[in-house]
Structure formats: structure tokens, C-alpha cells
mmCIF file of C-alpha atoms in Angstrom:
data_model
loop_
_atom_site.group_PDB
_atom_site.id
_atom_site.type_symbol
_atom_site.label_atom_id
_atom_site.label_comp_id
_atom_site.label_asym_id
_atom_site.label_seq_id
_atom_site.Cartn_x
_atom_site.Cartn_y
_atom_site.Cartn_z
ATOM 1 C CA UNK A 6 48.138 20.540 4.037
ATOM 2 C CA UNK A 7 46.109 23.778 4.051
ATOM 3 C CA UNK A 8 42.895 23.533 6.061
ATOM 4 C CA UNK A 9 39.721 24.373 4.147
ATOM 5 C CA UNK A 10 38.206 27.644 5.422
ATOM 6 C CA UNK A 11 35.027 27.191 7.446
ATOM 7 C CA UNK A 12 33.014 29.368 5.070
ATOM 8 C CA UNK A 13 33.976 27.077 2.204
ATOM 9 C CA UNK A 14 32.974 24.015 4.227
ATOM 10 C CA UNK A 15 29.581 25.559 4.976
ATOM 11 C CA UNK A 16 28.948 26.488 1.347
ATOM 12 C CA UNK A 17 30.021 23.017 0.220
ATOM 13 C CA UNK A 18 27.614 21.427 2.691
ATOM 14 C CA UNK A 19 24.718 23.637 1.620
ATOM 15 C CA UNK A 20 25.362 23.055 -2.092
ATOM 16 C CA UNK A 21 25.635 19.292 -1.588
ATOM 17 C CA UNK A 22 22.440 19.110 0.450
ATOM 18 C CA UNK A 23 20.461 21.344 -1.909
ATOM 19 C CA UNK A 24 21.681 19.251 -4.851
ATOM 20 C CA UNK A 25 20.234 16.225 -3.071
ATOM 21 C CA UNK A 26 16.864 17.989 -2.853
ATOM 22 C CA UNK A 27 16.799 18.414 -6.626
ATOM 23 C CA UNK A 28 16.917 14.684 -7.333
ATOM 24 C CA UNK A 29 15.088 11.639 -6.022
ATOM 25 C CA UNK A 30 16.113 11.565 -2.356
ATOM 26 C CA UNK A 31 15.291 9.701 0.830
ATOM 27 C CA UNK A 32 14.197 11.925 3.721
ATOM 28 C CA UNK A 33 15.733 9.772 6.457
ATOM 29 C CA UNK A 34 19.076 9.509 4.673
ATOM 30 C CA UNK A 35 19.196 13.250 4.030
ATOM 31 C CA UNK A 36 18.323 14.121 7.626
ATOM 32 C CA UNK A 37 21.036 11.766 8.839
ATOM 33 C CA UNK A 38 23.539 13.539 6.599
ATOM 34 C CA UNK A 39 22.300 16.879 7.922
ATOM 35 C CA UNK A 40 23.021 15.873 11.509
ATOM 36 C CA UNK A 41 26.492 14.708 10.481
ATOM 37 C CA UNK A 42 27.159 18.021 8.743
ATOM 38 C CA UNK A 43 26.004 19.894 11.849
ATOM 39 C CA UNK A 44 28.506 18.068 14.025
ATOM 40 C CA UNK A 45 31.304 18.778 11.541
ATOM 41 C CA UNK A 46 30.543 22.433 10.842
ATOM 42 C CA UNK A 47 29.568 23.597 14.321
ATOM 43 C CA UNK A 48 32.298 21.814 16.261
ATOM 44 C CA UNK A 49 29.819 19.965 18.457
ATOM 45 C CA UNK A 50 30.074 16.334 19.470
ATOM 46 C CA UNK A 51 26.627 15.267 18.285
ATOM 47 C CA UNK A 52 23.379 16.441 16.748
ATOM 48 C CA UNK A 53 19.826 15.205 16.413
ATOM 49 C CA UNK A 54 16.509 16.128 14.785
ATOM 50 C CA UNK A 55 13.130 16.003 16.508
ATOM 51 C CA UNK A 56 9.953 16.276 14.424
ATOM 52 C CA UNK A 57 6.439 16.898 15.714
ATOM 53 C CA UNK A 58 3.459 14.822 14.670
ATOM 54 C CA UNK A 59 -0.006 16.314 13.975
ATOM 55 C CA UNK A 60 -0.761 16.085 17.718
ATOM 56 C CA UNK A 61 2.270 18.197 18.708
ATOM 57 C CA UNK A 62 4.172 15.173 20.013
ATOM 58 C CA UNK A 63 7.879 15.214 19.192
ATOM 59 C CA UNK A 64 9.620 12.175 17.724
ATOM 60 C CA UNK A 65 13.294 11.471 17.084
ATOM 61 C CA UNK A 66 14.119 11.371 13.367
ATOM 62 C CA UNK A 67 17.921 11.233 13.279
ATOM 63 C CA UNK A 68 20.949 11.468 15.565
ATOM 64 C CA UNK A 69 24.677 11.189 14.983
ATOM 65 C CA UNK A 70 25.538 9.078 18.038
ATOM 66 C CA UNK A 71 23.832 6.654 20.384
ATOM 67 C CA UNK A 72 24.446 9.059 23.282
ATOM 68 C CA UNK A 73 22.645 11.869 21.423
ATOM 69 C CA UNK A 74 19.854 9.501 20.452
ATOM 70 C CA UNK A 75 19.314 8.396 24.055
ATOM 71 C CA UNK A 76 19.417 11.976 25.331
ATOM 72 C CA UNK A 77 16.921 13.171 22.728
ATOM 73 C CA UNK A 78 14.594 10.318 23.702
ATOM 74 C CA UNK A 79 15.094 11.204 27.366
ATOM 75 C CA UNK A 80 13.904 14.742 26.616
ATOM 76 C CA UNK A 81 10.757 13.327 25.044
ATOM 77 C CA UNK A 82 10.098 10.958 27.946
ATOM 78 C CA UNK A 83 10.539 13.654 30.605
ATOM 79 C CA UNK A 84 9.162 16.565 28.527
ATOM 80 C CA UNK A 85 12.204 18.572 29.569
ATOM 81 C CA UNK A 86 15.278 19.946 27.835
ATOM 82 C CA UNK A 87 16.523 22.424 25.217
ATOM 83 C CA UNK A 88 14.786 20.859 22.212
ATOM 84 C CA UNK A 89 11.467 20.659 24.052
ATOM 85 C CA UNK A 90 11.750 24.334 25.023
ATOM 86 C CA UNK A 91 12.884 25.295 21.516
ATOM 87 C CA UNK A 92 9.869 23.595 19.933
ATOM 88 C CA UNK A 93 7.453 25.096 22.469
ATOM 89 C CA UNK A 94 8.696 28.672 21.995
ATOM 90 C CA UNK A 95 9.864 28.552 18.376
ATOM 91 C CA UNK A 96 13.080 30.257 19.515
ATOM 92 C CA UNK A 97 16.715 29.095 19.632
ATOM 93 C CA UNK A 98 18.041 27.826 22.972
ATOM 94 C CA UNK A 99 21.743 28.012 23.802
ATOM 95 C CA UNK A 100 23.323 26.844 27.049
ATOM 96 C CA UNK A 101 27.086 27.301 27.255
ATOM 97 C CA UNK A 102 27.449 25.342 30.500
ATOM 98 C CA UNK A 103 24.858 22.887 31.768
ATOM 99 C CA UNK A 104 26.054 23.276 35.361
ATOM 100 C CA UNK A 105 24.165 26.566 35.529
ATOM 101 C CA UNK A 106 20.858 25.076 34.325
ATOM 102 C CA UNK A 107 20.153 22.215 36.709
ATOM 103 C CA UNK A 108 17.312 24.118 38.355
ATOM 104 C CA UNK A 109 15.753 24.737 34.940
ATOM 105 C CA UNK A 110 16.068 21.102 33.809
ATOM 106 C CA UNK A 111 16.546 19.005 36.985
ATOM 107 C CA UNK A 112 16.288 15.653 35.203
ATOM 108 C CA UNK A 113 17.817 16.521 31.837
ATOM 109 C CA UNK A 114 21.035 18.103 33.121
ATOM 110 C CA UNK A 115 22.263 15.053 35.102
ATOM 111 C CA UNK A 116 21.380 12.779 32.161
ATOM 112 C CA UNK A 117 23.280 15.028 29.732
ATOM 113 C CA UNK A 118 26.337 15.154 31.997
ATOM 114 C CA UNK A 119 26.271 11.367 32.381
ATOM 115 C CA UNK A 120 26.245 11.087 28.573
ATOM 116 C CA UNK A 121 29.371 13.262 28.471
ATOM 117 C CA UNK A 122 27.817 16.536 27.307
ATOM 118 C CA UNK A 123 28.641 19.906 28.830
ATOM 119 C CA UNK A 124 26.846 22.366 26.531
ATOM 120 C CA UNK A 125 23.575 22.090 24.607
ATOM 121 C CA UNK A 126 21.877 24.157 21.924
ATOM 122 C CA UNK A 127 18.713 23.911 19.852
ATOM 123 C CA UNK A 128 17.270 25.752 16.861
ATOM 124 C CA UNK A 129 13.701 25.431 15.580
ATOM 125 C CA UNK A 130 12.662 23.741 12.352
ATOM 126 C CA UNK A 131 10.260 26.383 11.126
ATOM 127 C CA UNK A 132 8.386 27.022 7.882
ATOM 128 C CA UNK A 133 5.900 29.805 7.100
ATOM 129 C CA UNK A 134 5.276 30.459 10.783
ATOM 130 C CA UNK A 135 4.819 26.777 11.648
ATOM 131 C CA UNK A 136 7.282 25.090 14.015
ATOM 132 C CA UNK A 137 7.820 21.542 12.765
ATOM 133 C CA UNK A 138 10.470 20.402 15.221
ATOM 134 C CA UNK A 139 13.925 21.199 16.579
ATOM 135 C CA UNK A 140 17.576 20.557 15.801
ATOM 136 C CA UNK A 141 19.563 19.676 18.936
ATOM 137 C CA UNK A 142 23.325 20.211 19.236
ATOM 138 C CA UNK A 143 25.391 18.671 22.022
ATOM 139 C CA UNK A 144 28.940 19.656 22.992
ATOM 140 C CA UNK A 145 31.478 17.949 25.236
ATOM 141 C CA UNK A 146 33.043 21.300 26.164
ATOM 142 C CA UNK A 147 31.492 24.452 27.567
ATOM 143 C CA UNK A 148 30.884 27.197 25.030
ATOM 144 C CA UNK A 149 28.244 29.276 23.299
ATOM 145 C CA UNK A 150 27.205 29.296 19.677
ATOM 146 C CA UNK A 151 28.171 32.611 18.105
ATOM 147 C CA UNK A 152 25.904 34.406 15.628
ATOM 148 C CA UNK A 153 27.569 32.684 12.663
ATOM 149 C CA UNK A 154 27.077 29.261 14.273
ATOM 150 C CA UNK A 155 23.402 29.960 14.914
ATOM 151 C CA UNK A 156 22.961 31.056 11.299
ATOM 152 C CA UNK A 157 24.598 27.848 10.013
ATOM 153 C CA UNK A 158 22.460 25.711 12.326
ATOM 154 C CA UNK A 159 19.289 27.548 11.296
ATOM 155 C CA UNK A 160 20.186 27.177 7.607
ATOM 156 C CA UNK A 161 20.590 23.417 8.006
ATOM 157 C CA UNK A 162 17.313 23.266 9.942
ATOM 158 C CA UNK A 163 15.595 25.089 7.047
ATOM 159 C CA UNK A 164 17.007 22.535 4.611
ATOM 160 C CA UNK A 165 15.591 19.816 6.857
ATOM 161 C CA UNK A 166 12.163 21.473 6.643
ATOM 162 C CA UNK A 167 12.347 21.538 2.849
ATOM 163 C CA UNK A 168 13.341 17.862 2.858
ATOM 164 C CA UNK A 169 10.402 16.905 5.068
ATOM 165 C CA UNK A 170 7.924 19.020 3.100
ATOM 166 C CA UNK A 171 9.507 17.934 -0.213
ATOM 167 C CA UNK A 172 8.985 21.267 -1.920
ATOM 168 C CA UNK A 173 5.337 21.785 -1.011
ATOM 169 C CA UNK A 174 4.138 25.049 0.479
ATOM 170 C CA UNK A 175 3.673 24.559 4.244
ATOM 171 C CA UNK A 176 -0.057 24.710 4.932
ATOM 172 C CA UNK A 177 -2.019 22.421 7.293
ATOM 173 C CA UNK A 178 -3.276 20.492 4.252
ATOM 174 C CA UNK A 179 0.210 19.781 2.877
ATOM 175 C CA UNK A 180 2.209 19.588 6.123
ATOM 176 C CA UNK A 181 0.282 16.823 7.872
ATOM 177 C CA UNK A 182 0.676 14.125 5.174
ATOM 178 C CA UNK A 183 4.404 14.935 4.839
ATOM 179 C CA UNK A 184 4.923 14.753 8.593
ATOM 180 C CA UNK A 185 3.135 11.412 8.722
ATOM 181 C CA UNK A 186 5.272 10.109 5.850
ATOM 182 C CA UNK A 187 8.534 11.213 7.480
ATOM 183 C CA UNK A 188 7.566 9.711 10.835
ATOM 184 C CA UNK A 189 6.494 6.449 9.189
ATOM 185 C CA UNK A 190 9.884 6.272 7.467
ATOM 186 C CA UNK A 191 11.633 6.790 10.789
ATOM 187 C CA UNK A 192 9.662 3.951 12.383
ATOM 188 C CA UNK A 193 10.531 1.399 9.693
ATOM 189 C CA UNK A 194 14.225 2.406 9.702
ATOM 190 C CA UNK A 195 14.331 1.961 13.492
ATOM 191 C CA UNK A 196 12.743 -1.468 13.111
ATOM 192 C CA UNK A 197 15.293 -2.469 10.480
ATOM 193 C CA UNK A 198 18.181 -1.236 12.640
ATOM 194 C CA UNK A 199 16.931 -3.305 15.550
ATOM 195 C CA UNK A 200 16.445 -6.354 13.359
ATOM 196 C CA UNK A 201 19.961 -6.135 11.895
ATOM 197 C CA UNK A 202 21.399 -5.597 15.349
ATOM 198 C CA UNK A 203 19.926 -8.924 16.428
ATOM 199 C CA UNK A 204 20.591 -10.907 13.244
ATOM 200 C CA UNK A 205 24.144 -9.660 12.651
ATOM 201 C CA UNK A 206 25.028 -9.175 16.338
ATOM 202 C CA UNK A 207 26.064 -5.544 15.789
ATOM 203 C CA UNK A 208 25.815 -2.371 17.857
ATOM 204 C CA UNK A 209 22.811 -0.363 16.719
ATOM 205 C CA UNK A 210 24.982 2.406 15.229
ATOM 206 C CA UNK A 211 26.925 -0.130 13.172
ATOM 207 C CA UNK A 212 23.675 -1.762 12.065
ATOM 208 C CA UNK A 213 22.469 1.595 10.761
ATOM 209 C CA UNK A 214 25.790 2.279 9.012
ATOM 210 C CA UNK A 215 25.572 -1.090 7.266
ATOM 211 C CA UNK A 216 21.956 -0.516 6.200
ATOM 212 C CA UNK A 217 22.736 2.962 4.926
ATOM 213 C CA UNK A 218 25.888 1.811 3.126
ATOM 214 C CA UNK A 219 23.934 -0.873 1.270
ATOM 215 C CA UNK A 220 21.148 1.525 0.247
ATOM 216 C CA UNK A 221 23.579 4.107 -1.081
ATOM 217 C CA UNK A 222 25.723 1.594 -2.928
ATOM 218 C CA UNK A 223 22.642 0.210 -4.689
ATOM 219 C CA UNK A 224 20.963 3.563 -5.355
ATOM 220 C CA UNK A 225 17.921 2.641 -3.261
ATOM 221 C CA UNK A 226 16.088 4.730 -0.699
ATOM 222 C CA UNK A 227 17.076 3.924 2.859
ATOM 223 C CA UNK A 228 13.449 3.658 3.951
ATOM 224 C CA UNK A 229 12.592 1.379 1.024
ATOM 225 C CA UNK A 230 15.419 -1.037 1.866
ATOM 226 C CA UNK A 231 14.308 -0.988 5.507
ATOM 227 C CA UNK A 232 10.695 -1.612 4.522
ATOM 228 C CA UNK A 233 11.666 -4.509 2.240
ATOM 229 C CA UNK A 234 13.785 -6.017 5.002
ATOM 230 C CA UNK A 235 10.876 -5.906 7.439
ATOM 231 C CA UNK A 236 7.981 -6.932 5.167
ATOM 232 C CA UNK A 237 9.275 -9.186 2.368
ATOM 233 C CA UNK A 238 10.025 -12.536 3.992
ATOM 234 C CA UNK A 239 10.819 -14.226 0.691
ATOM 235 C CA UNK A 240 13.623 -11.880 -0.315
ATOM 236 C CA UNK A 241 14.847 -11.238 3.252
ATOM 237 C CA UNK A 242 17.561 -13.937 3.431
ATOM 238 C CA UNK A 243 19.214 -12.759 0.197
ATOM 239 C CA UNK A 244 18.896 -9.131 1.268
ATOM 240 C CA UNK A 245 20.525 -9.850 4.635
ATOM 241 C CA UNK A 246 23.391 -11.627 2.875
ATOM 242 C CA UNK A 247 23.877 -8.619 0.594
ATOM 243 C CA UNK A 248 23.687 -6.137 3.458
ATOM 244 C CA UNK A 249 26.201 -8.167 5.469
ATOM 245 C CA UNK A 250 28.835 -7.369 2.856
ATOM 246 C CA UNK A 251 28.815 -3.783 4.162
ATOM 247 C CA UNK A 252 29.642 -4.797 7.716
ATOM 248 C CA UNK A 253 33.224 -4.189 8.815
ATOM 249 C CA UNK A 254 35.456 -7.314 8.922
ATOM 250 C CA UNK A 255 35.728 -7.085 12.713
ATOM 251 C CA UNK A 256 31.958 -7.374 13.155
ATOM 252 C CA UNK A 257 31.247 -10.240 10.759
#
């Protein structure tokens, strides 16, 4: 079977994601897909998005793996790492081999190595001169991002900005409500993931996959399903039963 050229894969990803922006879409679901596309297109093991709140505090919005999620959160807790530096400077950060950067990030580097990562990169989420967050990329092998890789990563980060801003021009008046909305959606999705993990006895990644599978199959926003699961006690039992159908047979 002939392998699809990388340029075609990139164009297909961009077209698919932009198409999603032209219809009724869920920010959290789209950002999750963006991280997945990053891992596929850039040949990295994992990716994650960090978004800043109105007080310049970064928050995790999406990550492809639990290891990436934990490492992104570790950056936020220690205020140290490539995404933190990328957000602070508004410039891309690329580290081909973490071994050479332990003095720069004395706590982050050992944590990244323990998680299985050898190289790390980050590109800013930027719109009209405002830095909204950072896209982190984590590799299990040493290696730099070439110019084409950086361009792909930056393109996907721009799409993420458009998704968060939902087509509005980025000014302080329009950005702050959109940031608050995106962060609120992330909080309720995290709550729903944790709840399903306990109720269905699933790993947190599987719980998210099940929740996302149900929302997509029923044409509902991921955040709306999560919100209904956490706030509507009357419909919760039936909703859990329906969501359970999307769990793999080995986890039921």
C-alpha cells in the first residue's frame, strides 16, 4: 500500500479542522483532535495545549496521553519547562535532547525523562500580538523540529486560537470571555472524566474516550454531555447506561 505523502496528510488535517470551525463545534473536542493530529503529523509521542486565564495563569486544556497530561501539569506546578518559557517569551522552544538542559530546568528534565520523553518542543498560541497559551510536543527520541515541522505546529496552534476565540477579533474585550468559557469547559470535562473513572472503574484516558465517543455518536457537544452528567441527577443514571455502551468489552 502506498503511504500518503506528509504534505497531503497536513493539508487533510488542516481542511478537516477548518471545516469543523465552520459548523457548530465543541472547543474541547476540537482541541483534543488538534493534539492528536500534532502527534500524528509531527512524529512526536504526545502533545498538549496550555491556555492562560485572564490572570496569566496557564491551565491544561487537552493532552493526548496521561504521561503528557501529568508532565504539562508538572510544568504548571513548578513554573518550569518549555511551555512555560514559550508562553513567557512568545517564542518557539525546541530541545532536541533533554540531557543537555538539566541545568536550565532542574526539576522538569528528570520528570520528563521518568515519563519516557527525550525531546520537547513548544510553540505559542498567539493572536494579534497576544499570547494565549502554548502547544507542547513531547518525543521519546532525541531530535529537533525542522522548519517544516515548526510551521505545521504553528499552523495547528493558530487553528486552536481561532477555536478558542470562535471567530471573534482578539481584543481584551472579546478574548477574556472566550478564555473563561474555554477554561470552564475544561473544568467540567475533567470532572466528568473523574466521575466516569470512578463509576465505571476505568483508567482516566479510557473514561475520556468513552465520554467523547458518546458525544460524537449522538451529535452533542462534549462539554454539554459532561455538564449534564455532573449537574442533572435525574437523567444521570440513564446517561451513564448510554455512555457505558461506548466502553470496550474488556473494561465493562
